[in-house]
Amino acid sequence: MTIASSSPPSPLSSPGAAGIATTSGTDRPRTGESRGDGRLAAVFVAPALLGFTVFLLWPTLRGVYLSFTRFNLLTPAQWVGLDNYVRMVHDPIFWNSLRVTVVYVVINIGVQTVSALAVAVLLQRLTQSALLRGIVLTPYLMSNVVAGIVWLWILDTQLGIGNEILVALGVDRVPFLADETWAIPTIALINVWRHVGYTALLLFAGLQAIPGDVYEAAKVDGAGEWRMFWRITMPLLRPVLAVVLIMTVIGSFQVFDTVAVTTRGGPADATNVLQYYIYGAAFARFQFGYASAMSVALLVVLSAITFVQYRLTRAGRTDLG
């Protein structure tokens, strides 16, 4: 006769207990690995953080401080409070520079956005050739200084090939960069020519994110290309278009190099954009305090414009479900 053992099974031999023990072991926080990951992340972030601090954060803070001082590099900065800002408010050249800059931005953004959107839609609807995209991007690979010098030669009133073509067509020579009426539109169109390809490729990337079956369904319903553009493409492209507009507006307000190599602010301050006026105040007249005050004012204007653009265009939301 066999007598059964009355002793309870060991907890460690129980399947449930073993599972619990295993689970509790694997769920235990691995403090060493977490610290290692944190150190590794800090190593990767450190170069970017250092560059941000040295080349962006510190110069910005330094510029804000200098805007309240009188400083010319030769003597220590002298605190003058709001004097630079009061001078800026009563400076007619500053307001003229701001007006000229706004005119430039309106022309540049308007023409560039419409042209880039047209190019992007054509690339997406007609062809997606990588070679064609490379050709469209080619002007952007040229620096602003080189582009300005090339167009300065082309549009020269007496010797430029552009005016020679006009004469051959029976049209009088046009002083594109020497006339107060033509100078700012000409500079704006030069920069449109250089940047439109890059802007078009950004919009093209946004178009690629729109599902193709949406267009197919619209075609089945009898919608034409124009109707699909306004009812499908524009609403679904809105977040990307909003970001592109914010980027291009900020870049347009900082136009400098094209003006510096073509008109140098002339004729009669017709192209004396704000960045060029700030540069002249700082490095030609050594009024670094006043130049810093105008730079801070430009920063405030750009921040306000960016905030309004972001809210009005609802850049953070998309209609794609």
Tab-separated table of C-alpha atoms in Angstrom:
chain	number	residue	atom	x	y	z
A	1	MET	CA	0.000	0.000	0.000
A	2	THR	CA	1.392	3.300	-1.049
A	3	ILE	CA	1.014	6.267	1.249
A	4	ALA	CA	0.671	9.642	-0.599
A	5	SER	CA	2.795	12.432	0.638
A	6	SER	CA	0.822	15.155	2.374
A	7	SER	CA	3.519	17.824	2.065
A	8	PRO	CA	2.530	20.784	-0.200
A	9	PRO	CA	4.430	21.305	-3.437
A	10	SER	CA	7.298	23.709	-3.362
A	11	PRO	CA	6.374	27.260	-4.503
A	12	LEU	CA	9.350	27.275	-6.834
A	13	SER	CA	8.087	24.139	-8.575
A	14	SER	CA	4.617	25.584	-9.186
A	15	PRO	CA	4.071	26.640	-12.845
A	16	GLY	CA	2.247	29.759	-11.772
A	17	ALA	CA	4.898	30.705	-9.319
A	18	ALA	CA	7.600	30.105	-11.880
A	19	GLY	CA	5.796	32.372	-14.298
A	20	ILE	CA	5.456	35.053	-11.676
A	21	ALA	CA	9.082	34.787	-10.737
A	22	THR	CA	10.179	34.996	-14.367
A	23	THR	CA	7.941	37.964	-15.097
A	24	SER	CA	9.035	39.882	-12.035
A	25	GLY	CA	12.629	39.291	-13.049
A	26	THR	CA	12.189	40.628	-16.564
A	27	ASP	CA	10.092	43.633	-15.487
A	28	ARG	CA	12.725	44.812	-13.051
A	29	PRO	CA	14.008	48.261	-14.164
A	30	ARG	CA	17.433	48.084	-15.692
A	31	THR	CA	19.019	51.148	-14.171
A	32	GLY	CA	22.444	50.521	-15.678
A	33	GLU	CA	21.138	50.219	-19.248
A	34	SER	CA	18.946	53.324	-18.857
A	35	ARG	CA	21.903	55.359	-17.688
A	36	GLY	CA	23.987	54.031	-20.570
A	37	ASP	CA	21.318	55.034	-23.095
A	38	GLY	CA	21.102	58.474	-21.539
A	39	ARG	CA	24.856	58.993	-21.777
A	40	LEU	CA	24.876	57.802	-25.393
A	41	ALA	CA	22.022	60.175	-26.270
A	42	ALA	CA	23.889	63.044	-24.597
A	43	VAL	CA	26.989	62.288	-26.683
A	44	PHE	CA	24.981	62.468	-29.924
A	45	VAL	CA	23.102	65.626	-28.884
A	46	ALA	CA	26.144	67.468	-27.516
A	47	PRO	CA	27.630	68.694	-30.862
A	48	ALA	CA	24.283	70.104	-32.039
A	49	LEU	CA	23.618	71.646	-28.625
A	50	LEU	CA	27.088	73.181	-28.574
A	51	GLY	CA	26.630	74.614	-32.067
A	52	PHE	CA	23.191	75.975	-31.138
A	53	THR	CA	24.569	77.640	-28.012
A	54	VAL	CA	27.697	79.114	-29.605
A	55	PHE	CA	26.290	80.221	-32.966
A	56	LEU	CA	22.645	81.013	-32.173
A	57	LEU	CA	21.691	81.349	-28.522
A	58	TRP	CA	24.720	83.320	-27.316
A	59	PRO	CA	24.803	85.756	-30.286
A	60	THR	CA	21.073	86.355	-29.846
A	61	LEU	CA	21.410	87.126	-26.151
A	62	ARG	CA	24.497	89.241	-26.840
A	63	GLY	CA	22.635	91.158	-29.542
A	64	VAL	CA	19.696	91.854	-27.242
A	65	TYR	CA	22.110	93.219	-24.638
A	66	LEU	CA	23.970	95.377	-27.173
A	67	SER	CA	20.671	96.854	-28.371
A	68	PHE	CA	20.521	98.732	-25.068
A	69	THR	CA	24.077	100.084	-25.365
A	70	ARG	CA	26.252	102.380	-27.447
A	71	PHE	CA	29.054	100.211	-28.815
A	72	ASN	CA	31.564	100.749	-31.634
A	73	LEU	CA	34.203	98.010	-31.011
A	74	LEU	CA	36.782	100.623	-29.985
A	75	THR	CA	35.375	101.437	-26.552
A	76	PRO	CA	33.484	99.382	-23.970
A	77	ALA	CA	29.734	99.151	-24.418
A	78	GLN	CA	27.924	102.027	-22.695
A	79	TRP	CA	24.417	101.394	-21.379
A	80	VAL	CA	21.909	103.833	-22.928
A	81	GLY	CA	18.613	102.101	-22.156
A	82	LEU	CA	15.936	102.573	-24.819
A	83	ASP	CA	17.765	105.314	-26.736
A	84	ASN	CA	18.466	103.059	-29.720
A	85	TYR	CA	14.827	102.048	-29.965
A	86	VAL	CA	13.666	105.662	-29.699
A	87	ARG	CA	16.109	106.573	-32.477
A	88	MET	CA	14.805	103.691	-34.583
A	89	VAL	CA	11.197	104.845	-34.244
A	90	HIS	CA	12.174	108.336	-35.473
A	91	ASP	CA	14.530	107.113	-38.221
A	92	PRO	CA	12.943	107.663	-41.680
A	93	ILE	CA	15.585	105.466	-43.376
A	94	PHE	CA	14.632	102.563	-41.113
A	95	TRP	CA	10.960	102.846	-42.050
A	96	ASN	CA	11.856	103.185	-45.724
A	97	SER	CA	14.013	100.050	-45.448
A	98	LEU	CA	11.152	98.188	-43.777
A	99	ARG	CA	8.746	99.314	-46.518
A	100	VAL	CA	11.175	98.259	-49.265
A	101	THR	CA	11.633	94.881	-47.559
A	102	VAL	CA	7.886	94.317	-47.333
A	103	VAL	CA	7.470	95.143	-51.043
A	104	TYR	CA	10.247	92.688	-51.860
A	105	VAL	CA	8.698	89.962	-49.678
A	106	VAL	CA	5.248	90.382	-51.241
A	107	ILE	CA	6.608	90.113	-54.799
A	108	ASN	CA	9.035	87.302	-53.992
A	109	ILE	CA	6.597	85.166	-51.983
A	110	GLY	CA	3.692	85.693	-54.356
A	111	VAL	CA	5.548	84.799	-57.544
A	112	GLN	CA	7.669	82.072	-55.964
A	113	THR	CA	4.767	80.267	-54.288
A	114	VAL	CA	2.539	80.254	-57.369
A	115	SER	CA	5.411	79.202	-59.657
A	116	ALA	CA	6.674	76.494	-57.284
A	117	LEU	CA	3.166	75.101	-56.801
A	118	ALA	CA	2.647	74.945	-60.569
A	119	VAL	CA	5.992	73.180	-61.085
A	120	ALA	CA	5.308	70.716	-58.249
A	121	VAL	CA	1.857	69.809	-59.581
A	122	LEU	CA	3.240	69.334	-63.104
A	123	LEU	CA	5.998	67.100	-61.745
A	124	GLN	CA	3.505	65.032	-59.805
A	125	ARG	CA	0.731	64.770	-62.387
A	126	LEU	CA	2.724	64.541	-65.624
A	127	THR	CA	6.142	63.090	-64.860
A	128	GLN	CA	8.217	62.017	-61.868
A	129	SER	CA	11.550	61.893	-63.655
A	130	ALA	CA	14.501	62.189	-61.286
A	131	LEU	CA	16.485	63.900	-64.051
A	132	LEU	CA	13.826	66.587	-64.450
A	133	ARG	CA	13.764	67.150	-60.698
A	134	GLY	CA	17.535	67.594	-60.767
A	135	ILE	CA	17.266	70.166	-63.556
A	136	VAL	CA	14.596	72.081	-61.619
A	137	LEU	CA	16.856	72.168	-58.549
A	138	THR	CA	19.967	73.322	-60.459
A	139	PRO	CA	19.627	77.111	-59.837
A	140	TYR	CA	19.383	76.480	-56.087
A	141	LEU	CA	22.844	74.872	-56.134
A	142	MET	CA	24.282	78.255	-57.133
A	143	SER	CA	25.093	80.681	-54.323
A	144	ASN	CA	23.170	83.943	-54.051
A	145	VAL	CA	26.338	85.929	-54.734
A	146	VAL	CA	27.087	84.052	-57.968
A	147	ALA	CA	23.450	84.296	-59.062
A	148	GLY	CA	23.469	88.031	-58.384
A	149	ILE	CA	26.666	88.594	-60.375
A	150	VAL	CA	25.391	86.520	-63.319
A	151	TRP	CA	22.110	88.418	-63.495
A	152	LEU	CA	23.949	91.719	-63.053
A	153	TRP	CA	25.816	90.936	-66.269
A	154	ILE	CA	22.697	89.698	-68.060
A	155	LEU	CA	20.597	92.744	-67.132
A	156	ASP	CA	23.266	95.395	-67.633
A	157	THR	CA	21.644	98.344	-69.394
A	158	GLN	CA	24.336	98.802	-72.057
A	159	LEU	CA	26.086	95.444	-72.467
A	160	GLY	CA	23.754	92.867	-70.935
A	161	ILE	CA	22.408	90.133	-73.178
A	162	GLY	CA	18.937	90.690	-71.734
A	163	ASN	CA	18.776	94.241	-73.051
A	164	GLU	CA	20.382	93.172	-76.325
A	165	ILE	CA	17.487	90.742	-76.812
A	166	LEU	CA	15.001	93.534	-76.060
A	167	VAL	CA	16.671	95.794	-78.629
A	168	ALA	CA	16.550	92.984	-81.201
A	169	LEU	CA	12.809	92.694	-80.524
A	170	GLY	CA	12.357	96.430	-81.038
A	171	VAL	CA	11.951	97.305	-77.357
A	172	ASP	CA	13.862	100.109	-75.647
A	173	ARG	CA	16.564	99.207	-73.146
A	174	VAL	CA	15.297	98.797	-69.589
A	175	PRO	CA	17.508	99.794	-66.630
A	176	PHE	CA	16.407	96.823	-64.557
A	177	LEU	CA	18.815	97.389	-61.650
A	178	ALA	CA	19.395	101.129	-62.101
A	179	ASP	CA	15.815	102.404	-61.950
A	180	GLU	CA	13.857	102.962	-58.733
A	181	THR	CA	10.740	101.364	-60.207
A	182	TRP	CA	12.385	98.244	-61.610
A	183	ALA	CA	15.111	97.521	-59.040
A	184	ILE	CA	13.182	95.746	-56.258
A	185	PRO	CA	10.959	93.675	-58.607
A	186	THR	CA	14.083	92.629	-60.524
A	187	ILE	CA	15.908	91.517	-57.364
A	188	ALA	CA	12.787	89.673	-56.223
A	189	LEU	CA	12.532	87.810	-59.538
A	190	ILE	CA	16.244	86.930	-59.461
A	191	ASN	CA	15.720	85.244	-56.100
A	192	VAL	CA	12.529	83.591	-57.370
A	193	TRP	CA	14.569	82.073	-60.204
A	194	ARG	CA	17.107	80.713	-57.725
A	195	HIS	CA	14.744	79.357	-55.059
A	196	VAL	CA	11.677	78.221	-57.005
A	197	GLY	CA	13.127	74.770	-57.743
A	198	TYR	CA	13.864	74.036	-54.072
A	199	THR	CA	10.425	75.260	-53.015
A	200	ALA	CA	8.814	73.181	-55.767
A	201	LEU	CA	10.568	70.023	-54.539
A	202	LEU	CA	9.333	70.649	-50.987
A	203	LEU	CA	5.784	70.943	-52.293
A	204	PHE	CA	6.351	67.922	-54.533
A	205	ALA	CA	7.251	65.889	-51.438
A	206	GLY	CA	3.978	67.011	-49.864
A	207	LEU	CA	2.054	65.988	-52.964
A	208	GLN	CA	3.630	62.536	-52.793
A	209	ALA	CA	2.014	62.045	-49.378
A	210	ILE	CA	-1.502	62.446	-50.828
A	211	PRO	CA	-2.980	58.968	-51.518
A	212	GLY	CA	-3.452	58.237	-55.211
A	213	ASP	CA	-6.797	56.514	-54.660
A	214	VAL	CA	-8.288	59.884	-53.691
A	215	TYR	CA	-7.614	61.157	-57.225
A	216	GLU	CA	-8.880	57.900	-58.730
A	217	ALA	CA	-12.143	58.191	-56.820
A	218	ALA	CA	-12.516	61.799	-57.969
A	219	LYS	CA	-11.963	60.759	-61.602
A	220	VAL	CA	-14.638	58.087	-61.262
A	221	ASP	CA	-17.012	60.801	-60.039
A	222	GLY	CA	-16.208	62.845	-63.149
A	223	ALA	CA	-13.939	65.504	-61.602
A	224	GLY	CA	-11.487	67.242	-63.925
A	225	GLU	CA	-7.893	68.285	-63.208
A	226	TRP	CA	-8.827	71.831	-62.185
A	227	ARG	CA	-11.560	70.665	-59.836
A	228	MET	CA	-9.291	68.044	-58.267
A	229	PHE	CA	-6.616	70.678	-57.746
A	230	TRP	CA	-8.904	72.960	-55.739
A	231	ARG	CA	-10.939	70.270	-53.931
A	232	ILE	CA	-8.243	67.671	-53.244
A	233	THR	CA	-4.698	68.930	-53.825
A	234	MET	CA	-4.913	72.303	-52.071
A	235	PRO	CA	-6.760	71.141	-48.909
A	236	LEU	CA	-4.520	68.095	-48.410
A	237	LEU	CA	-1.346	70.043	-49.231
A	238	ARG	CA	-2.193	72.845	-46.789
A	239	PRO	CA	0.089	71.791	-43.868
A	240	VAL	CA	3.141	71.432	-46.128
A	241	LEU	CA	2.315	74.651	-47.977
A	242	ALA	CA	1.952	76.466	-44.647
A	243	VAL	CA	5.390	75.341	-43.463
A	244	VAL	CA	6.940	76.279	-46.816
A	245	LEU	CA	5.352	79.743	-46.621
A	246	ILE	CA	6.691	80.269	-43.100
A	247	MET	CA	10.209	79.271	-44.204
A	248	THR	CA	10.172	81.410	-47.352
A	249	VAL	CA	8.781	84.483	-45.587
A	250	ILE	CA	11.502	84.303	-42.927
A	251	GLY	CA	14.167	83.857	-45.610
A	252	SER	CA	12.780	86.697	-47.743
A	253	PHE	CA	12.872	89.179	-44.862
A	254	GLN	CA	16.588	88.406	-44.497
A	255	VAL	CA	17.525	89.175	-48.108
A	256	PHE	CA	20.992	90.699	-48.236
A	257	ASP	CA	23.573	89.170	-50.572
A	258	THR	CA	21.684	89.722	-53.840
A	259	VAL	CA	21.292	93.401	-52.982
A	260	ALA	CA	24.930	93.678	-51.859
A	261	VAL	CA	26.358	92.447	-55.186
A	262	THR	CA	23.902	94.152	-57.551
A	263	THR	CA	22.543	97.524	-56.399
A	264	ARG	CA	24.171	98.084	-52.964
A	265	GLY	CA	20.977	99.659	-51.695
A	266	GLY	CA	20.545	102.057	-54.612
A	267	PRO	CA	19.378	103.842	-56.561
A	268	ALA	CA	18.339	106.428	-53.953
A	269	ASP	CA	17.700	103.779	-51.261
A	270	ALA	CA	15.177	102.053	-53.542
A	271	THR	CA	16.691	98.654	-52.659
A	272	ASN	CA	18.027	99.500	-49.212
A	273	VAL	CA	16.389	96.504	-47.550
A	274	LEU	CA	16.437	96.171	-43.776
A	275	GLN	CA	19.260	93.636	-43.593
A	276	TYR	CA	21.470	95.806	-45.794
A	277	TYR	CA	20.717	98.869	-43.657
A	278	ILE	CA	21.575	96.897	-40.497
A	279	TYR	CA	24.824	95.750	-42.099
A	280	GLY	CA	25.734	99.330	-43.041
A	281	ALA	CA	24.996	100.620	-39.543
A	282	ALA	CA	27.166	97.923	-37.954
A	283	PHE	CA	30.129	97.481	-40.286
A	284	ALA	CA	30.272	100.763	-42.189
A	285	ARG	CA	29.384	103.235	-39.407
A	286	PHE	CA	30.300	100.962	-36.419
A	287	GLN	CA	26.995	101.645	-34.668
A	288	PHE	CA	26.650	98.158	-33.283
A	289	GLY	CA	24.172	99.128	-30.593
A	290	TYR	CA	21.764	100.682	-33.085
A	291	ALA	CA	22.235	97.793	-35.529
A	292	SER	CA	21.440	95.340	-32.718
A	293	ALA	CA	18.266	97.268	-31.868
A	294	MET	CA	17.085	97.005	-35.493
A	295	SER	CA	17.961	93.305	-35.501
A	296	VAL	CA	15.876	92.743	-32.379
A	297	ALA	CA	13.004	94.635	-34.012
A	298	LEU	CA	13.292	92.387	-37.069
A	299	LEU	CA	13.278	89.318	-34.796
A	300	VAL	CA	10.076	90.518	-33.133
A	301	VAL	CA	8.424	91.219	-36.501
A	302	LEU	CA	9.357	87.786	-37.860
A	303	SER	CA	8.166	86.053	-34.690
A	304	ALA	CA	4.804	87.827	-34.904
A	305	ILE	CA	4.400	87.046	-38.615
A	306	THR	CA	5.321	83.395	-38.053
A	307	PHE	CA	2.817	83.061	-35.193
A	308	VAL	CA	0.010	84.615	-37.254
A	309	GLN	CA	0.871	82.440	-40.270
A	310	TYR	CA	0.914	79.298	-38.150
A	311	ARG	CA	-2.476	80.042	-36.620
A	312	LEU	CA	-4.205	81.173	-39.813
A	313	THR	CA	-2.920	78.307	-41.954
A	314	ARG	CA	-3.446	75.636	-39.240
A	315	ALA	CA	-0.016	74.267	-40.058
A	316	GLY	CA	-0.150	71.736	-37.234
A	317	ARG	CA	-3.281	69.963	-38.505
A	318	THR	CA	-3.934	67.906	-41.613
A	319	ASP	CA	-7.069	66.840	-43.453
A	320	LEU	CA	-5.617	63.406	-44.217
A	321	GLY	CA	-7.474	60.799	-42.197
